[in-house]
XYZ file of N, CA and C in Angstrom:
543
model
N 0.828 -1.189 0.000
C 0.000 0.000 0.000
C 0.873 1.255 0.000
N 1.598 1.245 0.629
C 2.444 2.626 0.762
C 3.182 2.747 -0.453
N 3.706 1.714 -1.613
C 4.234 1.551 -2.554
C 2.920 2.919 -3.497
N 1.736 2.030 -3.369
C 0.783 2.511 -3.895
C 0.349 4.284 -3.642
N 0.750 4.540 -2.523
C 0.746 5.912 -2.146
C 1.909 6.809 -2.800
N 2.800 6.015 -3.095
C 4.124 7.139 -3.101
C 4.326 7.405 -4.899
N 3.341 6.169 -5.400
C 3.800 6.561 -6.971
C 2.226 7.171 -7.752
N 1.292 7.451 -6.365
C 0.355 8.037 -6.611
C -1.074 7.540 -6.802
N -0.946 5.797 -6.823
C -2.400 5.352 -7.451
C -3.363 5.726 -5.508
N -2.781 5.674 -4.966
C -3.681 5.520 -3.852
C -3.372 7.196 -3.074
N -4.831 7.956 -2.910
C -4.471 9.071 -2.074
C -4.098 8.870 -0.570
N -3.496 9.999 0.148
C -2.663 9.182 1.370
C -3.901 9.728 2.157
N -4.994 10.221 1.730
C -5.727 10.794 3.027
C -7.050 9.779 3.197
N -6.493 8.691 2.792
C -7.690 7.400 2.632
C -7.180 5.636 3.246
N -5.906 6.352 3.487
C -5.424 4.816 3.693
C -5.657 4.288 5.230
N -5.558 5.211 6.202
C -6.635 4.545 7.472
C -7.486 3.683 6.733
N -8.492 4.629 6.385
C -10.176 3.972 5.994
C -10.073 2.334 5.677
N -8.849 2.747 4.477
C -8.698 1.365 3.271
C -8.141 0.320 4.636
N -7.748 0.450 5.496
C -7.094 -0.337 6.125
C -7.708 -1.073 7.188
N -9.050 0.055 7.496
C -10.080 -0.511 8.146
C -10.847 -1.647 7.551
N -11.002 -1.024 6.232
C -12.104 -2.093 5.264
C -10.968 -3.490 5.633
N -10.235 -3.613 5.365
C -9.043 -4.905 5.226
C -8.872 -5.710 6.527
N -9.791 -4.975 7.918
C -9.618 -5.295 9.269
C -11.231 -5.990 9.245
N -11.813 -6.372 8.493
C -13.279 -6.680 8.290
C -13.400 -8.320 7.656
N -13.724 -9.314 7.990
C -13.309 -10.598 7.295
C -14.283 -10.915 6.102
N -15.247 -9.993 6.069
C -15.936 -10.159 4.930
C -16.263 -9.379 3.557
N -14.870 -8.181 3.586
C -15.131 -7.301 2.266
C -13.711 -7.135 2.493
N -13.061 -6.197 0.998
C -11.825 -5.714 0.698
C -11.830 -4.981 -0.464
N -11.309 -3.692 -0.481
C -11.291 -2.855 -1.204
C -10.768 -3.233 -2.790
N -10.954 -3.070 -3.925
C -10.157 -2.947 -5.187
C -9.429 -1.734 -5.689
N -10.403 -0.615 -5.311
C -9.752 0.753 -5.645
C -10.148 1.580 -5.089
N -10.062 2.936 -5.170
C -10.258 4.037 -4.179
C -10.169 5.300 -4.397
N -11.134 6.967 -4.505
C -10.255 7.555 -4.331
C -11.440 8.380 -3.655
N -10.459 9.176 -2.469
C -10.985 9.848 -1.809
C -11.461 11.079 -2.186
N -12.040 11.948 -3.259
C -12.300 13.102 -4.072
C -11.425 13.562 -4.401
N -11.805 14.599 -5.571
C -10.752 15.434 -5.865
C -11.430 16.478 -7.324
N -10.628 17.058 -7.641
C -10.958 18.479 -8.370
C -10.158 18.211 -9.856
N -11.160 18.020 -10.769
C -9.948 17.686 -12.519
C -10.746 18.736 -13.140
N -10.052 19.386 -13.652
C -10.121 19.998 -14.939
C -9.677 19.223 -16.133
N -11.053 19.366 -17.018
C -10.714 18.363 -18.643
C -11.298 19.116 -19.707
N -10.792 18.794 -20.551
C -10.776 19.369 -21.748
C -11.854 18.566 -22.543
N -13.269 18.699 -22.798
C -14.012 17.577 -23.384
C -15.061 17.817 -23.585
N -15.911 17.138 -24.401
C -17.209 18.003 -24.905
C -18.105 17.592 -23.416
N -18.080 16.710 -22.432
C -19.216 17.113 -21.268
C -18.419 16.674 -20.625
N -18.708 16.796 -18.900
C -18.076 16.644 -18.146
C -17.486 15.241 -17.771
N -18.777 14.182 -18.522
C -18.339 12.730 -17.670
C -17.182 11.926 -19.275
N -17.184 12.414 -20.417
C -16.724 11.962 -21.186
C -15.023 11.340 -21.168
N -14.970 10.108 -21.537
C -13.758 9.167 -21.069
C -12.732 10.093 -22.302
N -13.109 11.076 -23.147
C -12.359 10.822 -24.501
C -11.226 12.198 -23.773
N -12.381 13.319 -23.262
C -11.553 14.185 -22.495
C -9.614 14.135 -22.026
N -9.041 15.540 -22.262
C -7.916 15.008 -21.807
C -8.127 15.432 -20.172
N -7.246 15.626 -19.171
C -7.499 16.006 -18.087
C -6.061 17.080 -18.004
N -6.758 18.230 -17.888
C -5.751 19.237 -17.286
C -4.936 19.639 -16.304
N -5.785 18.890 -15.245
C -5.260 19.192 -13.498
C -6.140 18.472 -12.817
N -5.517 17.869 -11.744
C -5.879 16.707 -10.816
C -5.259 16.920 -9.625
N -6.510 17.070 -8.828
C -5.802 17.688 -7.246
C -6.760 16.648 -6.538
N -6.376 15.906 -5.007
C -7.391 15.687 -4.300
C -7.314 16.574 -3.161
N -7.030 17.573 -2.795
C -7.559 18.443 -1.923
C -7.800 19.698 -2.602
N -8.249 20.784 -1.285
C -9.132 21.950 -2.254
C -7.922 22.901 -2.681
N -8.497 23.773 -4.121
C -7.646 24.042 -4.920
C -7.458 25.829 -4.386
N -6.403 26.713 -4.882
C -6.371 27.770 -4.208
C -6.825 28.496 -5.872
N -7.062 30.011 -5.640
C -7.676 30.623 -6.470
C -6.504 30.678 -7.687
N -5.516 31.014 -7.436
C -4.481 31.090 -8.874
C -4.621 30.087 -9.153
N -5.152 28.545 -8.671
C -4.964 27.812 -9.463
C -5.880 27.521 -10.574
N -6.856 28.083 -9.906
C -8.578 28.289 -10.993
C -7.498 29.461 -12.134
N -7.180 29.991 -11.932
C -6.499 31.127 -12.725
C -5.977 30.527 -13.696
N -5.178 29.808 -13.415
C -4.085 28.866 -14.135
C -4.697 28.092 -15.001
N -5.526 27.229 -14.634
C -6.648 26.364 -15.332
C -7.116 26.967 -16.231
N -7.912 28.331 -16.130
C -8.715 28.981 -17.423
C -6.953 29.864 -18.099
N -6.618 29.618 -17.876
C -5.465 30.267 -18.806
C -4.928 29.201 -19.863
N -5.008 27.892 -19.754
C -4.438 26.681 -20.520
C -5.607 26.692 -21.868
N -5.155 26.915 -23.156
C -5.778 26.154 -24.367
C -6.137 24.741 -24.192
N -7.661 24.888 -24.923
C -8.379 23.896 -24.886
C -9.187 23.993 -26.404
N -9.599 22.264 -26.842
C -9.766 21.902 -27.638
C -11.172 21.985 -27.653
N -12.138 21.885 -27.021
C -13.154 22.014 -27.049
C -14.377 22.517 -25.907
N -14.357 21.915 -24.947
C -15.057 22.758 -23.519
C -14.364 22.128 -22.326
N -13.708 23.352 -21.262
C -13.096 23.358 -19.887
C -14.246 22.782 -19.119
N -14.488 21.624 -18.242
C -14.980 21.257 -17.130
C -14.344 21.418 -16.050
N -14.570 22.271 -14.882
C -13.769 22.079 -13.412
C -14.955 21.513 -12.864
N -14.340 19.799 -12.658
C -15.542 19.229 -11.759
C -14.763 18.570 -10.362
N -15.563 18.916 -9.657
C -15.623 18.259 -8.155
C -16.456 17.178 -7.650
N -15.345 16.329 -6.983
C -16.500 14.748 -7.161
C -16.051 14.461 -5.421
N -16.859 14.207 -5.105
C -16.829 13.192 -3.974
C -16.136 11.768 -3.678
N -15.454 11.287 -2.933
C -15.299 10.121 -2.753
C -16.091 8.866 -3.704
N -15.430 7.857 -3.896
C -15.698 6.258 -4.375
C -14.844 5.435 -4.328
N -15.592 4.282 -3.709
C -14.442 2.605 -3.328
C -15.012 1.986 -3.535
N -14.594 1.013 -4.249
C -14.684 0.090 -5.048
C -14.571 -1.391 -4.216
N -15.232 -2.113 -3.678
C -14.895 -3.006 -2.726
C -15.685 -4.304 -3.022
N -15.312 -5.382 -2.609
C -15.275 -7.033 -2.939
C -16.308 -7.256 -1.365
N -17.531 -8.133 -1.577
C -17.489 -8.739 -0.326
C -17.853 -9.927 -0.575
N -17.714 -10.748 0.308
C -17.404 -12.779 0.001
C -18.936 -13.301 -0.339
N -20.152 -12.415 0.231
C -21.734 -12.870 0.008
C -22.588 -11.578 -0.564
N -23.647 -12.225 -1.020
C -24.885 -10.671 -0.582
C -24.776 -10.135 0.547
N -25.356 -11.156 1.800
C -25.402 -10.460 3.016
C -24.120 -9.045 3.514
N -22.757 -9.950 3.468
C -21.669 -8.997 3.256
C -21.839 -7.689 2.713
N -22.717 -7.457 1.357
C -22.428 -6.709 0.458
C -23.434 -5.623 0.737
N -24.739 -6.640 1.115
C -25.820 -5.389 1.994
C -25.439 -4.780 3.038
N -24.648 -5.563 3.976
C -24.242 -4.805 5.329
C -23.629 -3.733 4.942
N -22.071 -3.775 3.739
C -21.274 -2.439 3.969
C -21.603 -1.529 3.131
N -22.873 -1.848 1.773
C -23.336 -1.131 1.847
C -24.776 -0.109 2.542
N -25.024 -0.606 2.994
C -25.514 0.250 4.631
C -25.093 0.903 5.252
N -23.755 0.512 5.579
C -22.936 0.925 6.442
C -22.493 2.580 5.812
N -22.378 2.004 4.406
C -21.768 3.462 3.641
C -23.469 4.431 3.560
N -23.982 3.842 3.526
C -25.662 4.770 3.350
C -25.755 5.490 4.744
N -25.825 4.765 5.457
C -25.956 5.856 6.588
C -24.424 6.356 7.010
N -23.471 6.898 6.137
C -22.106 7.525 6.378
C -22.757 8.522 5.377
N -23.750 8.972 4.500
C -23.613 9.780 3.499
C -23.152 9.059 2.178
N -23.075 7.916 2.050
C -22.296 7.281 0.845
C -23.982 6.896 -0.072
N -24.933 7.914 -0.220
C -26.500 7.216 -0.643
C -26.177 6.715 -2.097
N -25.125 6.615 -2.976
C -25.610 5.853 -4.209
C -24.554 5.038 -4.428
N -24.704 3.879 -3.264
C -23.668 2.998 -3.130
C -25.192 1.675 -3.777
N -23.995 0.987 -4.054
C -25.226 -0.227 -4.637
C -24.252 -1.132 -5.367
N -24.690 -2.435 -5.225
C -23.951 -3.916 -6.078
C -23.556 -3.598 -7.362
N -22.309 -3.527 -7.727
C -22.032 -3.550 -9.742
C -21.866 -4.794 -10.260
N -21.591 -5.605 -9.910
C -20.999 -6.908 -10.483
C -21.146 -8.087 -9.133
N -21.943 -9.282 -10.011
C -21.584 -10.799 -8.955
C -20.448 -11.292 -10.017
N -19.247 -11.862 -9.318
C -18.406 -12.918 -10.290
C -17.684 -13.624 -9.118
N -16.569 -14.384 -9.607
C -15.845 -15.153 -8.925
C -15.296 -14.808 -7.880
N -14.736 -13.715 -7.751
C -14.166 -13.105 -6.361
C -15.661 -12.564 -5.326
N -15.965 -12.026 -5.779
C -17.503 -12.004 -4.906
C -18.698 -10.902 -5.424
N -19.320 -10.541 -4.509
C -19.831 -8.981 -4.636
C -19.498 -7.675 -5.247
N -19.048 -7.141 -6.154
C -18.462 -6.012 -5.997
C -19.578 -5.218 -6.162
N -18.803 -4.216 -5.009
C -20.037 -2.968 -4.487
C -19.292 -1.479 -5.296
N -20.127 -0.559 -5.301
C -19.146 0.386 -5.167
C -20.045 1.696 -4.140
N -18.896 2.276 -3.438
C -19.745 3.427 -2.376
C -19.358 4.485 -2.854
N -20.399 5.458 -3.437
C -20.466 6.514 -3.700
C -21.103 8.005 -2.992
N -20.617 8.960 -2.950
C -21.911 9.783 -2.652
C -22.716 10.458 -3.109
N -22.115 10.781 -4.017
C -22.914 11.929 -5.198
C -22.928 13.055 -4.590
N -21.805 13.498 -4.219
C -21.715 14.396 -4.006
C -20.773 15.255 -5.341
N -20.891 16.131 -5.679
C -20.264 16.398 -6.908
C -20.807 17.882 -7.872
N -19.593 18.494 -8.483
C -20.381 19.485 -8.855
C -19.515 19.707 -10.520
N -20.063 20.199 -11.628
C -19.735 20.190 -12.757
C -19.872 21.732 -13.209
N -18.575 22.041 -13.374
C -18.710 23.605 -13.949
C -18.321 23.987 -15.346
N -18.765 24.210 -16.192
C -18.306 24.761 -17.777
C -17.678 25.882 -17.109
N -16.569 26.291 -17.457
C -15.419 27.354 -17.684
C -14.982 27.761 -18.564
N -14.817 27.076 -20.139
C -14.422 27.562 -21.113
C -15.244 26.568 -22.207
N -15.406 27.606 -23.580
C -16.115 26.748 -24.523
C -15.445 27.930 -25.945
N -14.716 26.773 -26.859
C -14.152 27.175 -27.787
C -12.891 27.742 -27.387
N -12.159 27.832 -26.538
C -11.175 28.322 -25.504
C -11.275 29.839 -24.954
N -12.718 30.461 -24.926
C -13.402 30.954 -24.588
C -13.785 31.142 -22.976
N -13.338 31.874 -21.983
C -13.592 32.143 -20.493
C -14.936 32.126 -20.425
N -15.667 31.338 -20.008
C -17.192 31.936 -19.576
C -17.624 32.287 -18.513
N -16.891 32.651 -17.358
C -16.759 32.543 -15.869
C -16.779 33.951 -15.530
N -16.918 34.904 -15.234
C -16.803 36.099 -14.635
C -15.873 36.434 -13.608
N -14.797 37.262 -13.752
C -13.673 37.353 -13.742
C -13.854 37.447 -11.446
N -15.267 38.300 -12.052
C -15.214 38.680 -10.175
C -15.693 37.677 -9.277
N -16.109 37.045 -9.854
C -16.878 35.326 -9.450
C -15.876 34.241 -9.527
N -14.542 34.540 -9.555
C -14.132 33.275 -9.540
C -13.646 33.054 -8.567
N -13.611 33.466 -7.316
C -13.707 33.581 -5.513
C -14.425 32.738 -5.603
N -15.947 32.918 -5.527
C -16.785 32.288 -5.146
C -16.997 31.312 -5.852
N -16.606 30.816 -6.997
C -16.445 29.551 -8.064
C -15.444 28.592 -7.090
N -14.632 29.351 -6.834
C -13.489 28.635 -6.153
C -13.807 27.726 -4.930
N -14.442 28.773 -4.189
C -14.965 28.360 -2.789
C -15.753 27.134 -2.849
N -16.705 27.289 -3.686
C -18.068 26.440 -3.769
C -17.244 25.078 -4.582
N -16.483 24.710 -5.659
C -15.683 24.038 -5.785
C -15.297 23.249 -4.477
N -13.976 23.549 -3.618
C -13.692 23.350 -2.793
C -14.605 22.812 -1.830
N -15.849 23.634 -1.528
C -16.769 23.474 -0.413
C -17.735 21.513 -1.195
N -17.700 21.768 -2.302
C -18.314 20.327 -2.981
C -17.203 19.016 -2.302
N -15.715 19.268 -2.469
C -14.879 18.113 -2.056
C -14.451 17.848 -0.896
N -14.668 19.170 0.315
C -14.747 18.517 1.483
C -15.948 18.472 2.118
N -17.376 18.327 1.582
C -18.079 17.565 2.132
C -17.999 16.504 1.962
N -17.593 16.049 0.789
C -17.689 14.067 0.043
C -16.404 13.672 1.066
N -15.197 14.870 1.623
C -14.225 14.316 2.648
C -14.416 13.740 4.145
N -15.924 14.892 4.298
C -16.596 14.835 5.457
C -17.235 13.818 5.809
N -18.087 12.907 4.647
C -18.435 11.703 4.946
C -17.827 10.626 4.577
N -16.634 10.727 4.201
C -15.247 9.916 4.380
C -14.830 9.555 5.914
N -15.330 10.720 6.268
C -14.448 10.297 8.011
C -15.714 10.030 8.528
N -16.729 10.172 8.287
C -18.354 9.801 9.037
C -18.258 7.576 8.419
N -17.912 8.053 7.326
C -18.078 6.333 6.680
C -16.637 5.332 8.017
N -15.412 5.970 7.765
C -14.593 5.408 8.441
C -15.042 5.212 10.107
N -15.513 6.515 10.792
C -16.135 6.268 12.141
C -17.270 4.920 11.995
N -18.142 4.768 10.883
C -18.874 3.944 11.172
C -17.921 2.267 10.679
N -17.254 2.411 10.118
C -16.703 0.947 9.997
C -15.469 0.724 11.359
N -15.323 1.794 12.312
C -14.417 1.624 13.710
C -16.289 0.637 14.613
N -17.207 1.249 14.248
C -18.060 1.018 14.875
C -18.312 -0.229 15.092
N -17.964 -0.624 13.417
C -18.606 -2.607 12.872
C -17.459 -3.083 13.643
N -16.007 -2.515 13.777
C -14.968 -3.207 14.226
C -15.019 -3.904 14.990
N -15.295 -2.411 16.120
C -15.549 -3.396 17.578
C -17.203 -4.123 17.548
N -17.760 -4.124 17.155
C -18.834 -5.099 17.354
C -18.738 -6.648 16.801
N -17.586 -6.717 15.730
C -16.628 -8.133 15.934
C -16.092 -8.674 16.570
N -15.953 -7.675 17.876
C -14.559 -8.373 18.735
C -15.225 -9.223 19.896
């Protein structure tokens, strides 16, 4: 894991959590990331074809919104803010209903089963928490120069709530802990 932290696939402000899930005998994480803030270059916000401009998982400071609408783009600037998602294995259904529960009442509400196969359950916990901003179209600013404070803020304010029920989800899996022991 720490391998995984240092060359970047895993954010370091998630690896408690991940380590909790791994202290649980009936689920285990596949992937992870605790939110974060990308700017992409792409005709809508969720599009895979997009390039990605900037990738932060904590909140971003205002020159850097600056910086962002200053970069050429090919077709339309998205600065989107997403909430937390983990990607996790559990050995049954039952397993798979419990942690996702567990993530529903943490704030994780559009967590739900993706796949039954050989390894088990895979769940994924989401929150939907998330916000999608057009910034540029045709490489075109569309943002108002005096508003981008408050673009900024509200940005920011989208990724540490999805952080907030990161540590509400982790308090509740200390909870399942000890009720194993």
């Amino acid at each position: 894991m720490k391998e995984d932290i240092e060359i970047g696939y895993m954010d370091s402000d998630i690896v408690t959590l991940i380590e909790k899930f791994f202290k649980l005998p009936y689920v285990y994480t596949k992937s992870s990331c605790s939110g974060r803030i990308v700017a992409v270059d792409s005709p809508y916000p969720w599009s895979r074809e997009g390039t990605i401009i900037f990738k932060v998982h904590r909140p971003i400071k205002l020159d850097e919104l600056k910086d962002i609408l200053s970069k050429k783009i090919v077709t339309r600037l998205w600065i989107n803010s997403m909430g937390p998602i983990i990607h996790a294995v559990a050995k049954d259904f039952d397993s798979a209903f419990k942690i996702i529960q567990i993530a529903r009442d943490a704030g994780f509400k559009h967590s739900g089963v993706l796949s039954v196969n050989e390894e088990g359950w895979v769940v994924e916990l989401t929150t939907g928490v998330r916000a999608n901003i057009l910034a540029k179209v045709d490489d075109k600013v569309i943002l108002k120069e005096e508003e981008l404070d408050k673009i900024c803020e509200t940005i920011n304010d989208v990724l540490l709530e999805g952080k907030k029920r990161l540590k509400m989800l982790e308090e509740r899996l200390d909870a399942e802990l000890k009720g194993l022991k």
